[in-house]
PDB file of C-alpha atoms in Angstrom:
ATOM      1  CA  UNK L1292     -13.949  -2.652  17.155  1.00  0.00           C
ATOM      2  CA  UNK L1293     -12.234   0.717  16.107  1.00  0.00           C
ATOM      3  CA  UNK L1294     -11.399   2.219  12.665  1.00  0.00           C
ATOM      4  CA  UNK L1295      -7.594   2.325  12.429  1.00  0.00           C
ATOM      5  CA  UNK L1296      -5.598   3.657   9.136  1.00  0.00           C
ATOM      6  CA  UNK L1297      -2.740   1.252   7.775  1.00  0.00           C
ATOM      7  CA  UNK L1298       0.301   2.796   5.599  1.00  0.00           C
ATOM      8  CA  UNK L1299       2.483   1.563   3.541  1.00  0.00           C
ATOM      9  CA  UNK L1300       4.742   1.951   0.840  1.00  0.00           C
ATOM     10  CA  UNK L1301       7.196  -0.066  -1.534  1.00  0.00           C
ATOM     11  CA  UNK L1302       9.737   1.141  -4.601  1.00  0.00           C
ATOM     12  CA  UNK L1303       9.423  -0.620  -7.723  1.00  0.00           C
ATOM     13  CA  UNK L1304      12.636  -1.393  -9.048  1.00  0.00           C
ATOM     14  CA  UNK L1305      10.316  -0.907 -12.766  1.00  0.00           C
ATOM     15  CA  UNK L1306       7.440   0.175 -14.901  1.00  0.00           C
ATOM     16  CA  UNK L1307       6.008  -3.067 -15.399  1.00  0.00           C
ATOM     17  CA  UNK L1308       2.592  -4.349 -14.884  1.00  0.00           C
ATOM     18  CA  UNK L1309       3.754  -7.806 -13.497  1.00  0.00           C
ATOM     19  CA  UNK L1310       6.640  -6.387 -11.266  1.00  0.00           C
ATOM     20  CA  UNK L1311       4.006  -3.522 -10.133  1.00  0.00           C
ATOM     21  CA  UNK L1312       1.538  -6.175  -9.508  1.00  0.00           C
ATOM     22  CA  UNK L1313       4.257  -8.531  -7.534  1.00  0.00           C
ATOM     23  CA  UNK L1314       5.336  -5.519  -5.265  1.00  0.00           C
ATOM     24  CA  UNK L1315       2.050  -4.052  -4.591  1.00  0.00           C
ATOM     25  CA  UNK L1316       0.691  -7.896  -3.456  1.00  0.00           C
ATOM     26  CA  UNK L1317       3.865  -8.054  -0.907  1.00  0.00           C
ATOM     27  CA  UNK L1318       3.234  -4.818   0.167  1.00  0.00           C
ATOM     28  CA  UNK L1319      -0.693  -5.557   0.628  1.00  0.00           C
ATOM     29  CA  UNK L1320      -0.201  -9.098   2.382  1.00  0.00           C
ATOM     30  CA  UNK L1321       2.880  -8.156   4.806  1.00  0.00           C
ATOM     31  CA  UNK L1322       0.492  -5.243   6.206  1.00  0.00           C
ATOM     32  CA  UNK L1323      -2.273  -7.710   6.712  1.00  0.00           C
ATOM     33  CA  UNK L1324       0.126 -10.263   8.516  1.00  0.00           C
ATOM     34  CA  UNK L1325       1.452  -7.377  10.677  1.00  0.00           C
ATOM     35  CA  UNK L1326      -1.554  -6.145  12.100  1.00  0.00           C
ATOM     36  CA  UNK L1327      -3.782  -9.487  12.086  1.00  0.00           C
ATOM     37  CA  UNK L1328      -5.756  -8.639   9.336  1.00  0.00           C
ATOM     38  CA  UNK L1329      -7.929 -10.507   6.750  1.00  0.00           C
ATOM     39  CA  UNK L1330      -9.546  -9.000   4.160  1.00  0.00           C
ATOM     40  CA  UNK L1331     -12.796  -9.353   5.790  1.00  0.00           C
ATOM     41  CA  UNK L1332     -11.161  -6.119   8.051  1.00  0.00           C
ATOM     42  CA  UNK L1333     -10.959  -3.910   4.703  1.00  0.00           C
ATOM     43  CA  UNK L1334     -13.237  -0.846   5.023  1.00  0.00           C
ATOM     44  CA  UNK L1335     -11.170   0.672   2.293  1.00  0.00           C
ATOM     45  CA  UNK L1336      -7.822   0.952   0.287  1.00  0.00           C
ATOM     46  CA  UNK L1337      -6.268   4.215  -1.455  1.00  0.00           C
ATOM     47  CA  UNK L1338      -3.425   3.817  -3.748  1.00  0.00           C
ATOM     48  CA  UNK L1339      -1.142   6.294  -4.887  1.00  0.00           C
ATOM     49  CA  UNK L1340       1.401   6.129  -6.913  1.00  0.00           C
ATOM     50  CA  UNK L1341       4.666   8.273  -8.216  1.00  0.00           C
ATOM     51  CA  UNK L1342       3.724   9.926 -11.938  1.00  0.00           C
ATOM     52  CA  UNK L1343       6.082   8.137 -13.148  1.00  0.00           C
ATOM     53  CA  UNK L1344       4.030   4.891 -12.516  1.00  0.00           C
ATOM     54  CA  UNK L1345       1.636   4.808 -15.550  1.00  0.00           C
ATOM     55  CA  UNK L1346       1.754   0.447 -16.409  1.00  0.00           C
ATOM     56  CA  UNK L1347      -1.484  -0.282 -14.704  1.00  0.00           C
ATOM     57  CA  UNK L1348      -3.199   0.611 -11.644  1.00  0.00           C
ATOM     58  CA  UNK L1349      -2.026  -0.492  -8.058  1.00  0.00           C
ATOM     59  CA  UNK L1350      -5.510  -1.621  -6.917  1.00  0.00           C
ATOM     60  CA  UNK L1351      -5.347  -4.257  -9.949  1.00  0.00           C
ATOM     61  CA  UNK L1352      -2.656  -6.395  -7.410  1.00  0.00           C
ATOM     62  CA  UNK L1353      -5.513  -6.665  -4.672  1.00  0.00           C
ATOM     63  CA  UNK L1354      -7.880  -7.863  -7.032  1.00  0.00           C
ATOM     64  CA  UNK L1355      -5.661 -10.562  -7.814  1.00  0.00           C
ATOM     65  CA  UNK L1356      -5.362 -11.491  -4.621  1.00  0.00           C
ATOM     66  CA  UNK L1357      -9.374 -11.951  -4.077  1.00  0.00           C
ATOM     67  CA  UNK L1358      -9.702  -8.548  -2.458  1.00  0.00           C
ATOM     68  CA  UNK L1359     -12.591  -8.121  -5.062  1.00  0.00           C
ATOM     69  CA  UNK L1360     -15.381  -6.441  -2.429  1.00  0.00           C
ATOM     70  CA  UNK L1361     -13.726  -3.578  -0.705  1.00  0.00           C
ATOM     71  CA  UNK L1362     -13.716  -0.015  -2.420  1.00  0.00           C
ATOM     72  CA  UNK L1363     -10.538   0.736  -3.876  1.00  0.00           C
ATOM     73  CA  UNK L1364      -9.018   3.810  -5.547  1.00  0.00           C
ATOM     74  CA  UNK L1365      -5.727   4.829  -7.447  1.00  0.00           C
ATOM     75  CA  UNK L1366      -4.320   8.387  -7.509  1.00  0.00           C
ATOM     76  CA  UNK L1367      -1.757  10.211  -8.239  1.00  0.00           C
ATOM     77  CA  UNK L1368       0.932  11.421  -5.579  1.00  0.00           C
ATOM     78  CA  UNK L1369       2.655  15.079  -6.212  1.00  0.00           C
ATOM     79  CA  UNK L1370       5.220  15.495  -8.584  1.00  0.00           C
ATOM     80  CA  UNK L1371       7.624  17.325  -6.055  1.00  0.00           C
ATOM     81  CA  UNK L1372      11.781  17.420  -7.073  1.00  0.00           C
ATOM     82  CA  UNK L1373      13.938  15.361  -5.249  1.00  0.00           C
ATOM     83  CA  UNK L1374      10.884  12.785  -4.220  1.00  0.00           C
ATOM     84  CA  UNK L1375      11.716   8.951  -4.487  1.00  0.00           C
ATOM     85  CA  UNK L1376      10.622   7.549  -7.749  1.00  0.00           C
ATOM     86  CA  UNK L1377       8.575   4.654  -8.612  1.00  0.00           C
ATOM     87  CA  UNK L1378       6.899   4.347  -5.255  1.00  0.00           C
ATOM     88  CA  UNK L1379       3.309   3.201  -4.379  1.00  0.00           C
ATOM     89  CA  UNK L1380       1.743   3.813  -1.307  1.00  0.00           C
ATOM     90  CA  UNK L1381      -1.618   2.392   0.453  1.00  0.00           C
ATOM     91  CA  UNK L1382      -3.581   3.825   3.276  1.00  0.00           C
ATOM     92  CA  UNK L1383      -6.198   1.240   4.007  1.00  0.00           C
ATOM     93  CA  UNK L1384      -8.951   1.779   6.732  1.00  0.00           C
ATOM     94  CA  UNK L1385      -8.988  -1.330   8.649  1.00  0.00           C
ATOM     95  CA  UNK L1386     -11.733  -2.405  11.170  1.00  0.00           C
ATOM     96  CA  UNK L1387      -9.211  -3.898  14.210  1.00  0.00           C
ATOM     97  CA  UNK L1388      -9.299  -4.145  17.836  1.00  0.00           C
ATOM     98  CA  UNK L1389      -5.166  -2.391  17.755  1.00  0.00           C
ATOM     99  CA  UNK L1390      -4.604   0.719  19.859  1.00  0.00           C
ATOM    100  CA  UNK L1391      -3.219   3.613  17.161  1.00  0.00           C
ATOM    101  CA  UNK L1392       0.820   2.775  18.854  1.00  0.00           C
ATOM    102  CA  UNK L1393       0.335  -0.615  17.922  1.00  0.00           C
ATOM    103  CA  UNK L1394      -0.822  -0.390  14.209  1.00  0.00           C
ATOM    104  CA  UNK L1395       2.266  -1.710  12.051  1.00  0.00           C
ATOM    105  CA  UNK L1396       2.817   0.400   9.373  1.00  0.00           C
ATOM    106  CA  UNK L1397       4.754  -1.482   6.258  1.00  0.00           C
ATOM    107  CA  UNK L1398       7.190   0.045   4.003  1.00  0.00           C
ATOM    108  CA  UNK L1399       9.253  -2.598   1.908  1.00  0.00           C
ATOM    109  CA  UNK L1400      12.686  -1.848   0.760  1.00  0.00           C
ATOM    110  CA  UNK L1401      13.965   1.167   0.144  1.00  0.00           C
ATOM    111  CA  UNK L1402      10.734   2.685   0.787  1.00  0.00           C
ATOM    112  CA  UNK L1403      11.726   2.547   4.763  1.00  0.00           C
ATOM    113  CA  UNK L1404      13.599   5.495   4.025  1.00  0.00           C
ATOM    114  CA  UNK L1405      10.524   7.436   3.389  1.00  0.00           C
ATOM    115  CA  UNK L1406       9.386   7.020   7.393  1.00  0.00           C
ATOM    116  CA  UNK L1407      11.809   6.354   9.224  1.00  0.00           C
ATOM    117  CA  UNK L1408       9.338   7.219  12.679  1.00  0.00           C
ATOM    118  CA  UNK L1409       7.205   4.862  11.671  1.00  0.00           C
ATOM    119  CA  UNK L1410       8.703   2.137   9.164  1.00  0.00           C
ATOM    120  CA  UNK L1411       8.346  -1.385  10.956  1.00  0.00           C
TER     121      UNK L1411
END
């Protein structure tokens, strides 16, 4: 069993705690799916989000889905000009059996825009 990192990203259409929390779940469960993960394969999740995110915390969507014993964390992405607003990202550390070139990476929406190279 290796130690593979899993990105992802989605745009929220809003500042909202229940859209944020909607979007981020998606997000979380379609990279599961795609790689042929449970939960159980969490080592760890890091959130970021744009700064002009400030509802509620990402993580807060995976503990509403049950993901309630793997170490999260929230931070802040840079505030560069130009950057696509109202984005959250994840980089989870997954326990899997995947090569690297067959990790599915997940960006929802107009988020595929971000990485394009990788974007499944």
């Amino acid at each position: 069993m290796a130690v593979r990192a899993v990105r992802g990203a989605v745009q929220l259409e809003r500042d909202e705690p229940r859209h944020m929390h909607e979007q981020v779940s998606a997000l979380l469960t379609a990279i599961l799916e795609r790689n042929s993960l449970t939960p159980d394969d969490l080592i760890s999740v890091w959130f970021t989000a744009t700064p002009d995110l400030h509802s509620d915390f990402p993580a807060v969507a995976a503990r509403k889905l049950g993901i309630t014993d793997v170490p999260l964390i929230c931070a802040q992405e840079l505030d560069i000009a130009g950057a696509m607003p109202r984005v959250v990202r994840i980089l989870a550390h997954v326990e899997t059996d995947l090569a690297k070139s067959d990790v599915a990476h997940v960006y929802l929406g107009a988020a595929a825009a971000l990485r394009k190279d990788i974007a499944q």
